[in-house]
């Protein structure tokens, strides 16, 4: 909501010394979000005056039409002689009044004006458009043509109100009243402790039986409808400058007098209005729900198919407007236009004014359904004062009579559904208990009365809420009003006393350890939104029957391009890697831990939980059963260098082994050992993909995958070459964990190292050989490490040599050579039995 300070001063006698910044500070302290204060006319310097075009000479020798004009500016140029000006605009004629800036002036943007030679003539100034003066678009598409009554030489800075301050307020959904000058003025009056001149306090005639016919068929969707009629309008009447300028400062474009007046009153009182050309109406106005399949062409020229939930305005022909959103084109106010034969100006001369109150939910849903957000719908869906409709209609009638020469008909139509004032019961000390401050009953009552409430009672207050504050529905809402008006800055800073807790769960501790471990290993956490688009699953190369393609679709997604919940962490992480690589960061190691959503197809429709009591255990269990499975996962992605070049030596690029090691690192935080096996699983390279297994309840269970991504995936997602990734399920690791992770025991006895080189067939997994060695070595084995893999003629075709370093140590003694050798021989024997391994050179 843009609020010109000059307009605001009409309703509140703000001190003359108060600037927009001062008012901004006061309103922010009162709880309104005033984002900026725009200084209109900053740097503007005259002379800027009204001039009259005397002559126009068309210069045709140039590529575009140019006009050489003489303009009467009175004594503003110091000589009284006509001013010679070159201008390219075409929307003015001889005799028109225009805005002229003379040499020596400075326009917004520090644009200094001087006499200059152009198109073979000397131009002594400019004939100005609205954009050049910082006024915005006035719809003319050219220079400003003023009404003929303004005198030549008049100061145009004051005439056009070019110097002003405009407060730009971000109105939150619960403060719909602030979408009007009336609402903001009320807040300003309260903040300064000054009286408010309420523009809605008008003498309004009562309803009678000879007003324009109105039939409301849906009193829930429309609980109030006021109709007034004005006849005898002058079609050629234009909006006066002050009205146009106020609309422009508030961010609206002037259109025509009747439309400008309805927009003006909406900004002033917060009540959206609509004006119908009475000659285009067929019978009484009706309000009802649309019939399925009905069509309506709205004022924006779009033909819309209506929904059965849409609230529409009708006449005998059918829908003529989307209630509270936008009117229809078939009853639009006609622009003034001369008759080609007689020259007589024709246009709308009789209007019916609609001022109604519609259900906020119905209007919000219609606006979203048709993707049609309007100034009216923004106000209705936030809450409009239902008591302001009659005053808004009267204000519109008064302005049409004053500015368009119309005559108000005596008929007044008001269709109002019966309703009672809303009341809220609240202990007088409730704001004190909420804020922790002793305000006292007198302060609470005074502040609520400043908001517009009527307050009765002593210890127990009965508060009648004003009609313009639909957000005040509970004691806490009233307490908030007291606290904000007393000043949030005056609240004491006190820390709450937390109840004794149980600390983090074992699951929470595991997740935190995993994050710390990955961060210490050089990975950067990159949390992502849990939304994906299904095309990314094609880019990952997932098969049609892959479980990751079964997604949960959102009914109301934030983006139509990502309407589903993720089934894997990789799309978000790979997107973050791509963005960072595109911005010059080529050596990347990112990680994320988070939930994925894996529906089983057995989910049932969710139950609607009660709001008047705590749900039972059965109801909560039934709700949980309706949810998809949501395992927590950890994933990493790598690209570029894993170790940098330096004086210490040559670096190396990240590869599949780093991704596997990241999986082992995560598993170690749970006290779990992983078994690594070759696998083929999208989106990884079939020859550089490892499946990660662990033992859960005595059974080998898949935890995740790691390795280098498939080249087709890298190309489809525009990733760096040889990008690697790892993803595993933390919930499986948690089940595999045996309890609290034990710190390693440091033995004081020396270690005995034995190296073995085993020759096996090429197709024997290294993990199987290592598992057999570990089991065969027994309890004395402290660690095992594969330090060399060799293939060649010495080994033979189809075979490979695996060299392992075995470390043996006893906790209570120094091992003898015979004990270490016996453990090594036992390990080799079991490996030979299970995998066919033989000692190299044997």
Short mmCIF file of C-alpha atoms in Angstrom, two decimals, residues 310-743:
data_model
loop_
_atom_site.label_atom_id
_atom_site.label_comp_id
_atom_site.label_asym_id
_atom_site.label_seq_id
_atom_site.Cartn_x
_atom_site.Cartn_y
_atom_site.Cartn_z
CA UNK A 310 -17.19 -18.87 -8.09
CA UNK A 311 -19.35 -16.06 -6.74
CA UNK A 312 -20.69 -13.99 -9.67
CA UNK A 313 -22.65 -10.81 -10.30
CA UNK A 314 -25.45 -11.31 -12.81
CA UNK A 315 -28.29 -9.65 -14.69
CA UNK A 316 -30.99 -11.26 -16.82
CA UNK A 317 -28.41 -12.33 -19.43
CA UNK A 318 -26.15 -14.16 -16.98
CA UNK A 319 -22.80 -13.34 -15.32
CA UNK A 320 -21.58 -9.75 -15.68
CA UNK A 321 -18.70 -9.89 -13.20
CA UNK A 322 -16.57 -12.05 -10.90
CA UNK A 323 -17.71 -10.85 -7.48
CA UNK A 324 -14.96 -9.06 -5.57
CA UNK A 325 -12.37 -9.77 -8.27
CA UNK A 326 -13.11 -8.11 -11.62
CA UNK A 327 -16.12 -6.83 -13.58
CA UNK A 328 -17.29 -8.05 -16.92
CA UNK A 329 -16.60 -6.37 -20.24
CA UNK A 330 -20.27 -6.26 -21.28
CA UNK A 331 -21.21 -3.64 -18.63
CA UNK A 332 -17.96 -1.64 -18.77
CA UNK A 333 -18.05 2.14 -18.50
CA UNK A 334 -17.83 3.47 -22.07
CA UNK A 335 -15.02 5.90 -22.91
CA UNK A 336 -16.01 9.33 -24.20
CA UNK A 337 -15.83 9.42 -28.02
CA UNK A 338 -17.03 11.94 -30.64
CA UNK A 339 -19.74 10.88 -33.07
CA UNK A 340 -18.14 10.82 -36.56
CA UNK A 341 -21.19 12.44 -38.14
CA UNK A 342 -22.40 14.99 -35.59
CA UNK A 343 -19.22 15.48 -33.59
CA UNK A 344 -21.22 15.12 -30.39
CA UNK A 345 -19.38 13.48 -27.48
CA UNK A 346 -21.00 10.20 -26.44
CA UNK A 347 -20.24 7.87 -23.57
CA UNK A 348 -21.63 6.61 -20.29
CA UNK A 349 -24.12 9.04 -18.75
CA UNK A 350 -25.80 6.79 -16.17
CA UNK A 351 -24.01 4.52 -13.71
CA UNK A 352 -25.06 2.05 -11.03
CA UNK A 353 -22.58 1.89 -8.17
CA UNK A 354 -21.98 -1.42 -6.40
CA UNK A 355 -20.57 -1.44 -2.84
CA UNK A 356 -20.77 -4.96 -1.43
CA UNK A 357 -19.15 -7.18 1.16
CA UNK A 358 -18.11 -10.65 0.04
CA UNK A 359 -16.84 -13.73 1.87
CA UNK A 360 -13.02 -13.51 2.08
CA UNK A 361 -12.49 -17.24 1.52
CA UNK A 362 -14.70 -17.34 -1.58
CA UNK A 363 -12.94 -14.35 -3.13
CA UNK A 364 -9.46 -15.70 -2.35
CA UNK A 365 -10.26 -19.06 -3.94
CA UNK A 366 -11.77 -17.47 -7.04
CA UNK A 367 -8.77 -15.17 -7.49
CA UNK A 368 -6.35 -18.09 -7.23
CA UNK A 369 -8.48 -20.39 -9.37
CA UNK A 370 -8.47 -17.88 -12.23
CA UNK A 371 -4.96 -16.57 -11.45
CA UNK A 372 -6.49 -13.10 -11.32
CA UNK A 373 -5.24 -11.01 -8.42
CA UNK A 374 -6.80 -7.54 -8.43
CA UNK A 375 -6.80 -4.55 -6.08
CA UNK A 376 -10.32 -5.54 -5.05
CA UNK A 377 -9.54 -9.21 -4.38
CA UNK A 378 -6.45 -8.30 -2.33
CA UNK A 379 -8.68 -6.29 0.00
CA UNK A 380 -11.62 -8.66 0.21
CA UNK A 381 -9.47 -11.69 1.00
CA UNK A 382 -7.77 -9.79 3.85
CA UNK A 383 -11.03 -8.48 5.28
CA UNK A 384 -13.05 -5.39 4.36
CA UNK A 385 -15.14 -3.36 6.82
CA UNK A 386 -18.73 -4.53 6.11
CA UNK A 387 -20.08 -1.34 7.69
CA UNK A 388 -18.23 0.89 5.21
CA UNK A 389 -20.18 -0.10 2.09
CA UNK A 390 -22.94 2.51 2.44
CA UNK A 391 -20.45 5.30 3.21
CA UNK A 392 -18.26 4.30 0.25
CA UNK A 393 -21.26 4.35 -2.08
CA UNK A 394 -22.26 7.78 -0.78
CA UNK A 395 -18.71 9.12 -1.18
CA UNK A 396 -18.67 7.87 -4.78
CA UNK A 397 -22.03 9.49 -5.49
CA UNK A 398 -20.83 12.81 -4.03
CA UNK A 399 -17.70 12.83 -6.19
CA UNK A 400 -19.62 11.92 -9.37
CA UNK A 401 -22.06 14.75 -8.72
CA UNK A 402 -19.22 17.18 -7.97
CA UNK A 403 -16.80 16.25 -10.75
CA UNK A 404 -18.98 14.77 -13.52
CA UNK A 405 -22.01 17.04 -13.25
CA UNK A 406 -24.26 14.11 -12.41
CA UNK A 407 -27.47 13.91 -10.40
CA UNK A 408 -27.96 11.34 -7.64
CA UNK A 409 -31.22 9.46 -7.88
CA UNK A 410 -33.17 9.14 -4.65
CA UNK A 411 -33.34 5.36 -4.76
CA UNK A 412 -31.05 3.53 -2.27
CA UNK A 413 -30.80 -0.27 -2.30
CA UNK A 414 -29.33 -2.12 0.69
CA UNK A 415 -29.50 -5.88 1.05
CA UNK A 416 -27.97 -6.82 4.41
CA UNK A 417 -27.92 -10.22 6.10
CA UNK A 418 -28.67 -9.96 9.83
CA UNK A 419 -25.57 -10.12 12.03
CA UNK A 420 -24.56 -9.26 15.57
CA UNK A 421 -21.44 -7.40 16.71
CA UNK A 422 -18.54 -9.70 17.55
CA UNK A 423 -17.54 -9.78 21.22
CA UNK A 424 -14.55 -11.31 22.97
CA UNK A 425 -14.40 -12.01 26.71
CA UNK A 426 -10.99 -11.46 28.30
CA UNK A 427 -9.61 -11.11 31.83
CA UNK A 428 -8.44 -7.55 32.37
CA UNK A 429 -4.97 -8.78 33.31
CA UNK A 430 -4.58 -11.08 30.31
CA UNK A 431 -2.25 -8.68 28.38
CA UNK A 432 -0.17 -8.36 31.56
CA UNK A 433 0.31 -12.12 31.76
CA UNK A 434 1.12 -12.42 28.05
CA UNK A 435 3.72 -9.63 28.06
CA UNK A 436 5.07 -10.06 31.59
CA UNK A 437 4.38 -6.36 32.21
CA UNK A 438 1.96 -4.80 34.67
CA UNK A 439 -0.10 -2.58 32.34
CA UNK A 440 -3.16 -2.30 34.57
CA UNK A 441 -6.82 -2.27 33.63
CA UNK A 442 -6.95 1.43 32.72
CA UNK A 443 -4.16 1.10 30.14
CA UNK A 444 -5.70 -2.04 28.66
CA UNK A 445 -9.11 -0.39 28.29
CA UNK A 446 -7.63 2.83 26.87
CA UNK A 447 -5.57 1.02 24.26
CA UNK A 448 -8.45 -1.18 23.15
CA UNK A 449 -10.67 1.88 22.81
CA UNK A 450 -8.00 3.54 20.64
CA UNK A 451 -8.20 0.52 18.34
CA UNK A 452 -11.95 1.10 18.06
CA UNK A 453 -13.25 -1.45 20.56
CA UNK A 454 -16.08 -0.90 23.04
CA UNK A 455 -15.03 -2.27 26.45
CA UNK A 456 -17.27 -3.18 29.39
CA UNK A 457 -16.63 -4.86 32.73
CA UNK A 458 -14.08 -4.72 35.51
CA UNK A 459 -11.99 -7.81 36.19
CA UNK A 460 -13.56 -9.66 33.26
CA UNK A 461 -13.76 -7.47 30.16
CA UNK A 462 -16.32 -7.89 27.40
CA UNK A 463 -14.83 -6.34 24.26
CA UNK A 464 -16.93 -5.49 21.22
CA UNK A 465 -14.63 -5.68 18.21
CA UNK A 466 -14.89 -2.94 15.53
CA UNK A 467 -16.21 -4.03 12.16
CA UNK A 468 -12.95 -3.15 10.38
CA UNK A 469 -10.86 -5.57 12.47
CA UNK A 470 -11.91 -9.14 11.53
CA UNK A 471 -8.53 -10.35 12.82
CA UNK A 472 -9.47 -9.67 16.47
CA UNK A 473 -11.13 -12.95 17.41
CA UNK A 474 -9.48 -14.15 20.64
CA UNK A 475 -8.03 -12.75 23.90
CA UNK A 476 -4.48 -13.13 22.57
CA UNK A 477 -5.37 -10.92 19.58
CA UNK A 478 -6.54 -8.19 21.96
CA UNK A 479 -3.45 -8.63 24.11
CA UNK A 480 -1.28 -8.14 21.03
CA UNK A 481 -3.02 -4.83 20.29
CA UNK A 482 -2.30 -3.56 23.80
CA UNK A 483 1.33 -4.70 23.67
CA UNK A 484 2.10 -3.19 20.24
CA UNK A 485 0.54 0.16 21.10
CA UNK A 486 2.43 0.27 24.39
CA UNK A 487 5.58 -0.47 22.40
CA UNK A 488 7.34 -3.73 21.73
CA UNK A 489 10.57 -1.96 22.60
CA UNK A 490 9.31 -1.51 26.16
CA UNK A 491 8.98 -5.24 26.80
CA UNK A 492 11.62 -6.51 29.24
CA UNK A 493 14.16 -8.99 27.96
CA UNK A 494 13.65 -12.08 30.10
CA UNK A 495 14.71 -15.62 29.34
CA UNK A 496 12.10 -18.30 29.98
CA UNK A 497 12.95 -21.00 32.48
CA UNK A 498 13.11 -24.20 30.47
CA UNK A 499 11.76 -27.39 31.99
CA UNK A 500 14.21 -30.17 32.63
CA UNK A 501 14.51 -32.29 29.51
CA UNK A 502 15.97 -35.59 28.42
CA UNK A 503 18.45 -34.14 25.98
CA UNK A 504 18.86 -35.31 22.41
CA UNK A 505 17.67 -38.73 21.34
CA UNK A 506 20.14 -41.29 20.08
CA UNK A 507 18.86 -40.66 16.55
CA UNK A 508 19.39 -36.90 16.85
CA UNK A 509 22.91 -37.42 18.20
CA UNK A 510 23.74 -39.71 15.27
CA UNK A 511 22.51 -37.17 12.72
CA UNK A 512 24.57 -34.42 14.32
CA UNK A 513 27.68 -36.59 14.45
CA UNK A 514 27.27 -37.43 10.76
CA UNK A 515 27.04 -33.73 9.86
CA UNK A 516 30.09 -32.84 11.94
CA UNK A 517 32.12 -35.71 10.50
CA UNK A 518 31.38 -34.76 6.91
CA UNK A 519 32.11 -31.09 7.62
CA UNK A 520 35.44 -32.03 9.21
CA UNK A 521 36.25 -34.09 6.10
CA UNK A 522 35.93 -30.97 3.94
CA UNK A 523 32.31 -31.22 2.82
CA UNK A 524 30.05 -28.14 2.87
CA UNK A 525 26.44 -28.59 3.93
CA UNK A 526 23.97 -27.49 1.23
CA UNK A 527 20.33 -27.89 2.39
CA UNK A 528 17.81 -27.91 -0.44
CA UNK A 529 14.03 -27.66 -0.80
CA UNK A 530 12.40 -31.12 -0.71
CA UNK A 531 10.66 -30.60 -4.07
CA UNK A 532 11.47 -32.07 -7.46
CA UNK A 533 10.06 -32.15 -10.95
CA UNK A 534 9.60 -35.52 -12.59
CA UNK A 535 11.74 -34.59 -15.64
CA UNK A 536 14.84 -34.71 -13.40
CA UNK A 537 14.15 -38.42 -12.82
CA UNK A 538 14.49 -38.91 -16.59
CA UNK A 539 17.78 -36.99 -16.51
CA UNK A 540 19.02 -39.31 -13.76
CA UNK A 541 18.34 -42.25 -16.08
CA UNK A 542 15.93 -44.07 -13.74
CA UNK A 543 14.10 -47.05 -15.21
CA UNK A 544 10.32 -46.94 -15.57
CA UNK A 545 9.86 -49.44 -12.72
CA UNK A 546 12.35 -47.73 -10.37
CA UNK A 547 10.78 -47.14 -6.93
CA UNK A 548 12.19 -43.61 -6.94
CA UNK A 549 9.74 -42.71 -9.73
CA UNK A 550 6.77 -43.24 -7.40
CA UNK A 551 6.39 -39.72 -6.01
CA UNK A 552 4.01 -37.83 -3.75
CA UNK A 553 2.41 -34.95 -5.68
CA UNK A 554 1.46 -31.75 -3.86
CA UNK A 555 -2.03 -30.33 -4.32
CA UNK A 556 -0.76 -26.74 -4.08
CA UNK A 557 2.97 -26.75 -5.01
CA UNK A 558 5.14 -23.67 -4.65
CA UNK A 559 6.26 -24.14 -8.25
CA UNK A 560 4.53 -25.91 -11.12
CA UNK A 561 7.96 -27.07 -12.27
CA UNK A 562 8.58 -28.95 -8.98
CA UNK A 563 5.19 -30.34 -7.92
CA UNK A 564 6.42 -33.51 -6.17
CA UNK A 565 8.31 -34.44 -2.98
CA UNK A 566 11.80 -35.82 -3.50
CA UNK A 567 12.52 -39.54 -3.40
CA UNK A 568 16.28 -39.01 -3.41
CA UNK A 569 18.60 -36.24 -2.20
CA UNK A 570 20.69 -36.21 -5.36
CA UNK A 571 18.66 -33.80 -7.58
CA UNK A 572 18.91 -30.94 -5.07
CA UNK A 573 22.60 -31.53 -4.32
CA UNK A 574 23.53 -31.87 -7.98
CA UNK A 575 21.61 -28.66 -8.74
CA UNK A 576 23.59 -26.85 -6.02
CA UNK A 577 26.84 -28.26 -7.42
CA UNK A 578 25.91 -27.11 -10.95
CA UNK A 579 25.07 -23.57 -9.77
CA UNK A 580 28.30 -23.21 -7.83
CA UNK A 581 30.37 -24.61 -10.67
CA UNK A 582 28.71 -22.11 -13.02
CA UNK A 583 29.75 -19.29 -10.68
CA UNK A 584 33.43 -20.21 -10.76
CA UNK A 585 33.75 -22.64 -7.81
CA UNK A 586 35.03 -25.76 -9.55
CA UNK A 587 36.44 -27.80 -6.63
CA UNK A 588 33.31 -28.82 -4.78
CA UNK A 589 32.36 -31.25 -2.03
CA UNK A 590 28.77 -30.83 -0.80
CA UNK A 591 26.60 -32.84 1.58
CA UNK A 592 23.04 -32.91 2.83
CA UNK A 593 21.08 -34.92 5.37
CA UNK A 594 17.30 -34.91 5.15
CA UNK A 595 14.08 -36.78 4.59
CA UNK A 596 12.99 -38.37 1.35
CA UNK A 597 9.43 -39.45 0.66
CA UNK A 598 8.85 -43.00 -0.55
CA UNK A 599 5.15 -43.93 -0.90
CA UNK A 600 4.29 -47.60 -0.76
CA UNK A 601 0.93 -47.32 -2.52
CA UNK A 602 -0.87 -48.56 0.59
CA UNK A 603 -1.45 -45.10 2.10
CA UNK A 604 -5.05 -44.26 2.97
CA UNK A 605 -6.84 -40.92 2.84
CA UNK A 606 -5.83 -38.79 5.83
CA UNK A 607 -8.42 -38.25 8.54
CA UNK A 608 -9.42 -34.71 9.49
CA UNK A 609 -8.30 -34.18 13.08
CA UNK A 610 -10.53 -32.31 15.53
CA UNK A 611 -9.60 -28.79 16.61
CA UNK A 612 -11.65 -28.59 19.81
CA UNK A 613 -9.69 -31.27 21.67
CA UNK A 614 -6.44 -33.19 21.61
CA UNK A 615 -6.53 -36.04 19.07
CA UNK A 616 -6.57 -39.51 20.52
CA UNK A 617 -3.73 -41.97 20.06
CA UNK A 618 -5.79 -43.93 17.56
CA UNK A 619 -6.50 -40.82 15.50
CA UNK A 620 -2.82 -39.87 15.43
CA UNK A 621 -1.87 -43.43 14.46
CA UNK A 622 -4.42 -43.37 11.65
CA UNK A 623 -2.99 -40.07 10.42
CA UNK A 624 0.55 -41.52 10.51
CA UNK A 625 -0.66 -44.51 8.49
CA UNK A 626 -1.82 -42.15 5.76
CA UNK A 627 1.67 -40.69 5.36
CA UNK A 628 4.31 -42.06 2.98
CA UNK A 629 7.47 -43.63 4.36
CA UNK A 630 9.96 -40.87 5.16
CA UNK A 631 13.45 -42.28 5.71
CA UNK A 632 16.30 -39.93 6.56
CA UNK A 633 19.25 -40.07 4.20
CA UNK A 634 22.72 -38.61 3.84
CA UNK A 635 24.28 -37.79 0.48
CA UNK A 636 27.45 -36.20 -0.88
CA UNK A 637 28.50 -34.95 -4.32
CA UNK A 638 32.04 -34.20 -5.47
CA UNK A 639 33.64 -32.55 -8.48
CA UNK A 640 36.98 -31.00 -9.33
CA UNK A 641 40.08 -31.43 -7.15
CA UNK A 642 39.87 -33.38 -3.90
CA UNK A 643 43.44 -32.43 -3.00
CA UNK A 644 44.97 -29.18 -4.26
CA UNK A 645 48.38 -28.74 -5.92
CA UNK A 646 50.97 -26.99 -3.77
CA UNK A 647 54.52 -26.91 -2.60
CA UNK A 648 53.81 -30.18 -0.85
CA UNK A 649 53.23 -31.95 -4.10
CA UNK A 650 50.74 -32.63 -6.83
CA UNK A 651 47.05 -32.71 -6.03
CA UNK A 652 44.50 -35.21 -7.29
CA UNK A 653 40.93 -35.05 -8.60
CA UNK A 654 37.94 -36.39 -6.69
CA UNK A 655 36.98 -39.88 -7.82
CA UNK A 656 34.68 -42.78 -7.01
CA UNK A 657 36.89 -43.91 -4.13
CA UNK A 658 36.27 -40.60 -2.32
CA UNK A 659 32.53 -41.12 -2.61
CA UNK A 660 32.85 -44.62 -1.14
CA UNK A 661 35.06 -43.30 1.66
CA UNK A 662 32.39 -40.71 2.47
CA UNK A 663 29.95 -43.60 2.97
CA UNK A 664 32.41 -45.38 5.25
CA UNK A 665 32.93 -42.15 7.19
CA UNK A 666 29.19 -41.81 7.82
CA UNK A 667 28.93 -45.47 8.83
CA UNK A 668 31.80 -45.14 11.32
CA UNK A 669 29.84 -42.47 13.19
CA UNK A 670 27.20 -45.15 13.85
CA UNK A 671 29.85 -47.71 14.80
CA UNK A 672 29.05 -49.76 11.70
CA UNK A 673 31.35 -51.39 9.17
CA UNK A 674 30.32 -51.31 5.51
CA UNK A 675 30.82 -54.01 2.94
CA UNK A 676 31.48 -52.65 -0.54
CA UNK A 677 30.42 -54.59 -3.64
CA UNK A 678 30.34 -53.72 -7.33
CA UNK A 679 26.86 -52.91 -8.64
CA UNK A 680 24.91 -51.32 -11.49
CA UNK A 681 22.46 -48.73 -10.26
CA UNK A 682 21.28 -45.46 -11.85
CA UNK A 683 22.46 -42.73 -11.90
CA UNK A 684 25.96 -44.17 -11.38
CA UNK A 685 28.44 -45.38 -14.01
CA UNK A 686 27.90 -49.16 -14.36
CA UNK A 687 31.63 -49.84 -14.04
CA UNK A 688 32.29 -47.37 -11.20
CA UNK A 689 29.32 -47.98 -8.92
CA UNK A 690 29.54 -49.57 -5.48
CA UNK A 691 26.69 -50.94 -3.39
CA UNK A 692 27.15 -50.35 0.35
CA UNK A 693 25.95 -53.11 2.68
CA UNK A 694 25.85 -53.66 6.42
CA UNK A 695 24.47 -56.32 8.75
CA UNK A 696 21.08 -55.69 10.34
CA UNK A 697 19.65 -58.38 12.63
CA UNK A 698 22.04 -60.93 11.20
CA UNK A 699 21.18 -60.22 7.56
CA UNK A 700 23.23 -58.31 5.01
CA UNK A 701 21.19 -55.19 4.13
CA UNK A 702 21.68 -52.61 1.39
CA UNK A 703 22.43 -49.16 2.84
CA UNK A 704 23.10 -47.11 -0.27
CA UNK A 705 25.32 -46.54 -3.30
CA UNK A 706 28.43 -44.57 -4.16
CA UNK A 707 30.65 -43.97 -7.14
CA UNK A 708 31.01 -41.91 -10.31
CA UNK A 709 27.91 -40.69 -12.14
CA UNK A 710 27.06 -42.00 -15.59
CA UNK A 711 28.36 -39.75 -18.40
CA UNK A 712 24.83 -39.42 -19.81
CA UNK A 713 23.60 -38.12 -16.45
CA UNK A 714 26.52 -35.70 -16.28
CA UNK A 715 25.67 -34.37 -19.73
CA UNK A 716 21.91 -34.17 -19.11
CA UNK A 717 22.36 -32.22 -15.86
CA UNK A 718 25.24 -30.06 -17.19
CA UNK A 719 27.61 -31.22 -14.45
CA UNK A 720 31.42 -31.18 -14.42
CA UNK A 721 33.10 -34.24 -15.91
CA UNK A 722 33.63 -37.22 -13.57
CA UNK A 723 31.20 -35.93 -10.94
CA UNK A 724 30.85 -38.44 -8.09
CA UNK A 725 28.10 -39.01 -5.54
CA UNK A 726 27.13 -41.11 -2.53
CA UNK A 727 23.73 -41.62 -0.93
CA UNK A 728 22.82 -43.90 1.95
CA UNK A 729 19.98 -44.37 4.43
CA UNK A 730 20.75 -43.25 7.96
CA UNK A 731 17.77 -45.17 9.37
CA UNK A 732 19.36 -48.47 8.27
CA UNK A 733 22.67 -47.50 9.89
CA UNK A 734 20.79 -46.67 13.07
CA UNK A 735 19.23 -50.13 13.13
CA UNK A 736 22.61 -51.72 12.44
CA UNK A 737 24.31 -49.85 15.29
CA UNK A 738 24.96 -51.93 18.41
CA UNK A 739 24.61 -49.07 20.85
CA UNK A 740 26.90 -46.32 22.02
CA UNK A 741 29.95 -46.02 19.79
CA UNK A 742 32.97 -47.12 21.77
CA UNK A 743 36.18 -45.13 21.63
#
